[in-house]
CSV table of C-alpha atoms and ligand atoms in Angstrom, one decimal:
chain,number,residue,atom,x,y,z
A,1,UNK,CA,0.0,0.0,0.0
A,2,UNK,CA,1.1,3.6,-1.0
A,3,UNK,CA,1.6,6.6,1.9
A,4,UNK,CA,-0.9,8.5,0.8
A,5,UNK,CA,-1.4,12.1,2.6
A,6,UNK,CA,2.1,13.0,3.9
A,7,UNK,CA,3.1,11.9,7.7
A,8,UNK,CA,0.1,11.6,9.9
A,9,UNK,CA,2.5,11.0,13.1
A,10,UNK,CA,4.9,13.8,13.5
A,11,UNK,CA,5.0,13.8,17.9
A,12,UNK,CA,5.8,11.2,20.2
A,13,UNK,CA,2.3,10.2,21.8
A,14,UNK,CA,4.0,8.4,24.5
A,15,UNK,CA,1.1,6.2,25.2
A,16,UNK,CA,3.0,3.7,27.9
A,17,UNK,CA,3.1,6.9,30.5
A,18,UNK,CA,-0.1,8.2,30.1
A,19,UNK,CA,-1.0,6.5,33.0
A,20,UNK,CA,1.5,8.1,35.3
A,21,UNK,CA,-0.5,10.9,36.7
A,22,UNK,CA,2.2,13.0,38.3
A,23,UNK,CA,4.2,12.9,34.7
A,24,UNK,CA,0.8,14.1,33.3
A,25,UNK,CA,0.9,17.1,35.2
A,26,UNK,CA,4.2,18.2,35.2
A,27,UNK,CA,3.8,18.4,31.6
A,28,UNK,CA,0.5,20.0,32.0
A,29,UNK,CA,2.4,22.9,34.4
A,30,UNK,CA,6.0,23.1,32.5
A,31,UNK,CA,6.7,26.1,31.2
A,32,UNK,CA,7.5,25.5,27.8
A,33,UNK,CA,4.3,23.1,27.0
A,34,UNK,CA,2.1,24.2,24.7
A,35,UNK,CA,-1.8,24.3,23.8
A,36,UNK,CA,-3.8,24.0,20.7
A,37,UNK,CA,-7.3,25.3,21.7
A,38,UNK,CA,-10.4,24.2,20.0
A,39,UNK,CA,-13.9,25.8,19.5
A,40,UNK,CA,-16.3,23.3,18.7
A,41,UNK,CA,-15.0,22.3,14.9
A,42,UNK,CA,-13.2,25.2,14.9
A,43,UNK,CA,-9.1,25.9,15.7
A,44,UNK,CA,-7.4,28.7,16.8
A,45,UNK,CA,-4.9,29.8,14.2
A,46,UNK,CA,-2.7,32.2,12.9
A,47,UNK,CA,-3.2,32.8,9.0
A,48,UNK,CA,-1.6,35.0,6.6
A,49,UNK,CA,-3.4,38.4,5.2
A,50,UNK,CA,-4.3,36.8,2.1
A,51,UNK,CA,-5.3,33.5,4.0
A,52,UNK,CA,-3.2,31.0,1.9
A,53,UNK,CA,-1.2,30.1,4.3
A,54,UNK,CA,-2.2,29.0,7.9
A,55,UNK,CA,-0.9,27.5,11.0
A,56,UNK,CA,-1.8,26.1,14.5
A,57,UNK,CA,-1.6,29.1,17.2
A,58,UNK,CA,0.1,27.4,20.5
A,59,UNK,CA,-0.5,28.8,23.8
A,60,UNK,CA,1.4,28.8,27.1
A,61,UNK,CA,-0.1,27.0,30.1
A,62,UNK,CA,-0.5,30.8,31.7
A,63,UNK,CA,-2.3,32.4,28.3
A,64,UNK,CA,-4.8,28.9,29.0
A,65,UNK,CA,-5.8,30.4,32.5
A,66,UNK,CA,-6.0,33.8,31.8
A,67,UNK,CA,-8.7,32.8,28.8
A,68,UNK,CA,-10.5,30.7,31.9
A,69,UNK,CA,-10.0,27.2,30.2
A,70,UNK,CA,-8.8,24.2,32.1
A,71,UNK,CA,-5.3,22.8,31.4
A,72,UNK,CA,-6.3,20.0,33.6
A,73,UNK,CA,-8.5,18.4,31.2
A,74,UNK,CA,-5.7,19.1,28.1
A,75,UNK,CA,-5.7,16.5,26.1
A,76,UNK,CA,-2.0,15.5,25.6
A,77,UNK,CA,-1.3,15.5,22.1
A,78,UNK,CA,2.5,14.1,22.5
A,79,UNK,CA,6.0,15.4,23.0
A,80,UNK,CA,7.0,17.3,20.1
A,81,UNK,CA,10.0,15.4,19.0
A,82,UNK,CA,12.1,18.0,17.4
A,83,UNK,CA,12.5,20.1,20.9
A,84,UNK,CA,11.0,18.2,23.0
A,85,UNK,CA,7.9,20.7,24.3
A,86,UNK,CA,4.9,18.8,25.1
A,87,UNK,CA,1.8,19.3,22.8
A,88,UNK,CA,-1.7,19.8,24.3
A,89,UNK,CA,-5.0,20.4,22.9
A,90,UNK,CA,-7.7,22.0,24.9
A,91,UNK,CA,-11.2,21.3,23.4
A,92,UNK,CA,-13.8,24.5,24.4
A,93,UNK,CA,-17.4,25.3,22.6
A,94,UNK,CA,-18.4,27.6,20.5
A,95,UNK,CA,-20.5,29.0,22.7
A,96,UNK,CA,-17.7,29.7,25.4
A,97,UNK,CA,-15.7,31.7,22.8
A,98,UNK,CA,-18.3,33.9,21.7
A,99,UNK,CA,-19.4,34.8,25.7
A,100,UNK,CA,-16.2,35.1,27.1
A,101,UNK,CA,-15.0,38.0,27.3
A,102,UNK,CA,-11.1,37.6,29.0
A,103,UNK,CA,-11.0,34.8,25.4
A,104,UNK,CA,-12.6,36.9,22.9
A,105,UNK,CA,-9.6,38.7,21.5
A,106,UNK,CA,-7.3,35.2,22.1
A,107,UNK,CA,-10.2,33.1,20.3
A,108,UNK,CA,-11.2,35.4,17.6
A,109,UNK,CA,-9.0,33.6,14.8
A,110,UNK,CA,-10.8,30.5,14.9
A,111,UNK,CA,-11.3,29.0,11.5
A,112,UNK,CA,-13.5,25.7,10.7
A,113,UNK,CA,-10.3,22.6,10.2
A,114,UNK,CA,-12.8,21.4,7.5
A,115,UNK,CA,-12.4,24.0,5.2
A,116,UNK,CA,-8.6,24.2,6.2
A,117,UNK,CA,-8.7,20.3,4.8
A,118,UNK,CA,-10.4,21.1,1.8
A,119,UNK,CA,-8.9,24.6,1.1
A,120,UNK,CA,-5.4,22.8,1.5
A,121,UNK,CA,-4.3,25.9,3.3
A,122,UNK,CA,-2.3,24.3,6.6
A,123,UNK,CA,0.4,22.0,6.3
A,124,UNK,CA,-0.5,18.3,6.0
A,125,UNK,CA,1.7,17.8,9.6
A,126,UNK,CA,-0.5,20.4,11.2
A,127,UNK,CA,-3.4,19.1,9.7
A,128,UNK,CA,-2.8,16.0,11.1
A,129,UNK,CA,-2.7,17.2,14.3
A,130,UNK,CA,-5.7,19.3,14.2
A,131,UNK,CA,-7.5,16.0,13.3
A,132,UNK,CA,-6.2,14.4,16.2
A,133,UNK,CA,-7.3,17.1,18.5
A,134,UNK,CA,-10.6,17.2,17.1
A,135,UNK,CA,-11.5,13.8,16.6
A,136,UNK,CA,-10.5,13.4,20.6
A,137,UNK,CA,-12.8,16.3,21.8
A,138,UNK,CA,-15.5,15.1,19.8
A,139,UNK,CA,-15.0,11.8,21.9
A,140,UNK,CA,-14.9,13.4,24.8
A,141,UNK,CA,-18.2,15.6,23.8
A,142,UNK,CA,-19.9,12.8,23.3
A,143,UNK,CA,-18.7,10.4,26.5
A,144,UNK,CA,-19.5,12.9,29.6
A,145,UNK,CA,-21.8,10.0,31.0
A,146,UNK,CA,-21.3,6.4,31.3
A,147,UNK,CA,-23.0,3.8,28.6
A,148,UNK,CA,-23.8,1.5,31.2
A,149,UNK,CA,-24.7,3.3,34.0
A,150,UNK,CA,-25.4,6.5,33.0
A,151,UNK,CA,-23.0,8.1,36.0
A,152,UNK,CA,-20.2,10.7,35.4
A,153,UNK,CA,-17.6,9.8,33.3
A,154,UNK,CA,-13.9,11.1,34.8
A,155,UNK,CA,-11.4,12.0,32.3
A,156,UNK,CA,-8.0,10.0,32.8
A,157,UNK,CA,-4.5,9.2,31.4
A,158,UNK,CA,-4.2,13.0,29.5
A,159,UNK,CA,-7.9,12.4,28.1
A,160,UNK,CA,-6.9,9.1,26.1
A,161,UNK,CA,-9.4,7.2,28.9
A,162,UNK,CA,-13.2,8.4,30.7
A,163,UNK,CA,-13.6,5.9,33.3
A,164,UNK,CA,-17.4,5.9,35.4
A,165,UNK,CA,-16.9,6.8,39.2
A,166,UNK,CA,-19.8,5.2,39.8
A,167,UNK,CA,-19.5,1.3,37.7
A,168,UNK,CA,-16.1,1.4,36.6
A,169,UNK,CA,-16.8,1.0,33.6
A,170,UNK,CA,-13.8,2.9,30.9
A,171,UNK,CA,-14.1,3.7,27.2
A,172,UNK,CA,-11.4,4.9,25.4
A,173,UNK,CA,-11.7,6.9,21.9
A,174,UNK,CA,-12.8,5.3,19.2
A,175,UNK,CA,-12.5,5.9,15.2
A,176,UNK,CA,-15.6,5.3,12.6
A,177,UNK,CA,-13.5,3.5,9.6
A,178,UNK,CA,-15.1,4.8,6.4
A,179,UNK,CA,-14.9,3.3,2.8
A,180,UNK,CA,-14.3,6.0,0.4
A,181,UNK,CA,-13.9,4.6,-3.5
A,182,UNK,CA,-13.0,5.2,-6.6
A,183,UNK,CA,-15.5,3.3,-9.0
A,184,UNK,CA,-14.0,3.0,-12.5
A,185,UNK,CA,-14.7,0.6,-15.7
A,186,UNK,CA,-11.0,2.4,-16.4
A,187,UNK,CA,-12.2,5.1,-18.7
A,188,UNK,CA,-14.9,6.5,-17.0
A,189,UNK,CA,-15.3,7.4,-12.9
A,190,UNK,CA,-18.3,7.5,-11.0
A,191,UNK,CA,-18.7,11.1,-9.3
A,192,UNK,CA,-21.9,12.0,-7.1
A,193,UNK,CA,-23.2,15.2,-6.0
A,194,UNK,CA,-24.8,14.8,-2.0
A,195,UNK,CA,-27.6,16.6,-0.7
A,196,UNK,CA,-25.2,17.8,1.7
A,197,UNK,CA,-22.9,18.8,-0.4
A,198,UNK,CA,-21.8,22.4,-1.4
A,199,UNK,CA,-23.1,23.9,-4.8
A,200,UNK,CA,-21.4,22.1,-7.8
A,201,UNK,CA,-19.1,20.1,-5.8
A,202,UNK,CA,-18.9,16.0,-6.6
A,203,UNK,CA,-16.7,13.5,-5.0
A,204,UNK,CA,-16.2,9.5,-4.8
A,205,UNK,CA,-18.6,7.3,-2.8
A,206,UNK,CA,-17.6,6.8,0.0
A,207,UNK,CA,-19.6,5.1,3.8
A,208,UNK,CA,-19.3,3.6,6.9
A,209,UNK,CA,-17.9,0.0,7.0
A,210,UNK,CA,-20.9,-1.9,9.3
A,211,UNK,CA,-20.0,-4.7,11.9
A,212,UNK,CA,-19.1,-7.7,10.0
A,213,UNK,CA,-18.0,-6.1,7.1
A,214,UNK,CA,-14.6,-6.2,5.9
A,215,UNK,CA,-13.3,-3.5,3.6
A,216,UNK,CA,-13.9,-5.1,-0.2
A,217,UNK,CA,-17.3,-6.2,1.4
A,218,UNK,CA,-18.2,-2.4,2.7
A,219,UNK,CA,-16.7,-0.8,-0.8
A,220,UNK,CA,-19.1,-3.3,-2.7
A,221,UNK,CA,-22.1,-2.8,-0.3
A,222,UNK,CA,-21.7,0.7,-0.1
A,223,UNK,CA,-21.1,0.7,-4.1
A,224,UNK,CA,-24.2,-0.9,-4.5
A,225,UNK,CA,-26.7,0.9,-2.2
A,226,UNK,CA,-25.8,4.6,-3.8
A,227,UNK,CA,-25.8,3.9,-6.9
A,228,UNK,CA,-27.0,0.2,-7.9
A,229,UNK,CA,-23.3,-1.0,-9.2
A,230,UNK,CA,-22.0,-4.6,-8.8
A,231,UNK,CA,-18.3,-4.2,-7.8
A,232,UNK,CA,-15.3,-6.8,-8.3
A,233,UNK,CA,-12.1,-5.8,-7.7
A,234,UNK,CA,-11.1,-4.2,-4.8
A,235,UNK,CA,-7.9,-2.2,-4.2
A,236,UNK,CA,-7.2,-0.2,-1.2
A,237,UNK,CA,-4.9,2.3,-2.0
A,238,UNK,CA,-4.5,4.1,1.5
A,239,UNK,CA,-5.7,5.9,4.6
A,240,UNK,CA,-6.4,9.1,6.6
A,241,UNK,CA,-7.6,10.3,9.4
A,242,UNK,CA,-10.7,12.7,8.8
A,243,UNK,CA,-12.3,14.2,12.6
A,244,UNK,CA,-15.8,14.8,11.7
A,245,UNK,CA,-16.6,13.4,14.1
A,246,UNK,CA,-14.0,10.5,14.2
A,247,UNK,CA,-13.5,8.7,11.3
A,248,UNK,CA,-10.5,7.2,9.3
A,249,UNK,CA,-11.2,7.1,5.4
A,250,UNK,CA,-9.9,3.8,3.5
A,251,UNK,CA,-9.4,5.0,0.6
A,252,UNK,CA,-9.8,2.5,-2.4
A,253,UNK,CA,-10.1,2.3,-6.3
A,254,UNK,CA,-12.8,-0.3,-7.0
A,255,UNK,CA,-13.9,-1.9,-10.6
A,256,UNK,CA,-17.6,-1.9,-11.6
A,257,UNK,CA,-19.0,-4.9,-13.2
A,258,UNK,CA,-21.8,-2.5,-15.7
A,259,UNK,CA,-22.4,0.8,-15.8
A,260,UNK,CA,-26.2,0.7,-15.3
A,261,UNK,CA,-26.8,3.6,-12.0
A,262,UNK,CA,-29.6,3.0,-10.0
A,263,UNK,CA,-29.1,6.2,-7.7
A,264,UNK,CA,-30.2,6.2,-4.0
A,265,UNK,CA,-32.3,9.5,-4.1
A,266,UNK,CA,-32.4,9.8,-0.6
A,267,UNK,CA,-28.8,10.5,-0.2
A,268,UNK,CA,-27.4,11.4,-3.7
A,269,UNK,CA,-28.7,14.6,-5.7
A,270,UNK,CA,-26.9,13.1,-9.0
A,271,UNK,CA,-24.6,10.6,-10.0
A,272,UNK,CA,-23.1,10.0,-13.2
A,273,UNK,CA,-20.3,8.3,-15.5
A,274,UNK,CA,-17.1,10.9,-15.9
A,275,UNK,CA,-14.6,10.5,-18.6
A,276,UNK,CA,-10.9,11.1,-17.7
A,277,UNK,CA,-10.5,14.5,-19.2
A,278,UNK,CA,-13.9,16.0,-17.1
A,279,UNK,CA,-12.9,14.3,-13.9
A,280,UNK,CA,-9.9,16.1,-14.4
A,281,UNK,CA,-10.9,19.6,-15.2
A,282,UNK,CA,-12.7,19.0,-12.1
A,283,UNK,CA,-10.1,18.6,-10.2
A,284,UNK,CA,-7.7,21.4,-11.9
A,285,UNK,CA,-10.9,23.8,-11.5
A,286,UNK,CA,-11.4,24.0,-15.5
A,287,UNK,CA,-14.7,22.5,-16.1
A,288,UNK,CA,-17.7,23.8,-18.0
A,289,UNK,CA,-20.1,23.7,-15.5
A,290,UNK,CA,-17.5,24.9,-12.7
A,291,UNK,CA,-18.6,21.3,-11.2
A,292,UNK,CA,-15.4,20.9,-8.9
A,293,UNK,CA,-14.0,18.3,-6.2
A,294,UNK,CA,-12.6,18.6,-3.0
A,295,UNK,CA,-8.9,19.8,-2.3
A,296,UNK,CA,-5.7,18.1,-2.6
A,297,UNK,CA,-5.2,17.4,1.1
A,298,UNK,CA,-8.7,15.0,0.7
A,299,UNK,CA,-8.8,11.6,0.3
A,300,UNK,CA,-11.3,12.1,-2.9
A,301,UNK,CA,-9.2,14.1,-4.7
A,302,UNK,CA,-6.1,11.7,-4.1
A,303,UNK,CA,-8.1,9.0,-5.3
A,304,UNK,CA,-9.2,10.8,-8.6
A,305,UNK,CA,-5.5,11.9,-9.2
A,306,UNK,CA,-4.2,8.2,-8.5
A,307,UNK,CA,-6.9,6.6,-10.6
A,308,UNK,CA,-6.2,9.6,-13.9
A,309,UNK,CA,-2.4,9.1,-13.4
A,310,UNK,CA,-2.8,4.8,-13.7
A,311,UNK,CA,-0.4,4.8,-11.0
A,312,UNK,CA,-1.9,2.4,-8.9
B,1,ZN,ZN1,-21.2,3.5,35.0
């Protein structure tokens, strides 16, 4: 299998001493730690005037109490590996960051990580981390009580664990593995525009693997709900994390049997056959109908480029 979307682990997440408390929070207090704060689906970040370029803003522990946040539930991202600073994220809501008023000016430049994904406007290594941090507070969002129990759920181990006070019971975070495919005969792709979707924009199929599925099942399930195609081969061609909420795309380039499309209405707007040259005036933004896909740093357009270039 080729790497697909540049390094995806760039600190050292030191996962065997997580557990050590007292390590936790001397990190948590050093001076030269530093904190990636989130707003909802939003991160704080500094961009350039002209907004093509854009990276993470880190905070010190002191800037994180003076904005009223708690550095005791950071969750610890890993120890950066190049100077050794530990990396933090600290996951607020949106609602907090437009009420607060000793965080307004700190959390004004909050921008959606989506469209940083899609725009390709951060680098892939800061990307990566912002889908860490995101997919993780999303996690914790949605654990505050216990499954079983329905008691309090206590964050542990630098927010990696949530473990009920009253049952016991722990969780940890979990990802949502997602097919995403490229459906070809070899000339022509299959492109579909969601409901969901913004204006003019297509991409691949893509949807969630189900228990008992294995990947070449999900892709030819999946393949065959949207859009009514029988699918043989089966090539996965990579993967990436994408935190909304916590997924991890498998990204593959699948064959279809015919090219008859029975389209799901209820989740696709339109589907239809692409030859080589539209797909790629959609991706180069050239098309005649301005139909377009998503950016370079997505899993879609990586697939699209892999399947025009033959390379795979
Ligand atoms: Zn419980």
């Amino acid at each position: 299998m080729k790497p697909t979307l540049g390094p995806t682990v760039i600190l050292d997440r030191q996962s065997e001493k997580r557990i050590d408390k007292d390590y936790m929070d001397s990190l948590v207090s050093a001076e030269t730690s530093r904190f990636f704060v989130l707003a909802g689906d939003k991160a704080v970040v500094d961009s350039s005037q002209d907004r093509t370029k854009t990276h993470i803003h880190w905070f010190t522990a002191a800037e994180i109490a003076d904005m009223g946040l708690a550095a005791n539930e950071a969750i610890f991202l890993g120890i950066d590996p190049e100077d050794g600073t530990a990396k933090f994220a600290v996951a607020t809501s949106e609602h907090y960051a437009r009420g607060a008023p000793q965080a307004r000016e700190a959390l004004k430049n909050r921008v959606e990580v989506r469209t940083l994904a899609t725009q390709g406007a951060i680098p892939q290594s800061e990307l990566a981390l912002a889908a860490q941090a995101i997919s993780l507070g999303h996690w914790h969002e949605n654990n505050r009580c216990c499954g079983r129990c329905g008691g309090s759920m206590n964050v542990k181990q630098g927010g990696w664990k949530r473990k009920c006070w009253a049952c016991g019971y722990e969780t940890f975070p979990r990802v949502d593995p997602v097919v995403i495919m490229a459906v070809t005969d070899g000339d022509h792709i299959v492109l579909a525009h969601e409901h969901r979707f913004p204006d003019k924009m297509y991409s691949t199929l893509a949807g969630y693997v189900e228990p008992g599925d294995d990947i070449v099942h999900a892709v030819r399930r999946e393949t065959k709900e949207e859009t009514g195609l029988d699918v043989g081969e089966v090539k996965l061609l990579g993967s990436q994390p994408w935190p909304f909420p916590h997924s991890l795309m498998l990204g593959c380039i699948a064959h279809a049997e015919h090219k008859e499309l029975v389209i799901d209405a209820a989740e696709i707007e339109h589907a239809a056959w692409y030859s080589r040259m539209e797909a790629n005036s959609m991706l180069t933004g050239m098309h005649s109908q301005e139909l377009w896909l998503p950016g370079a740093q997505s899993m879609a357009h990586h697939l699209v480029k892999t399947w025009l270039s033959n390379d795979y």
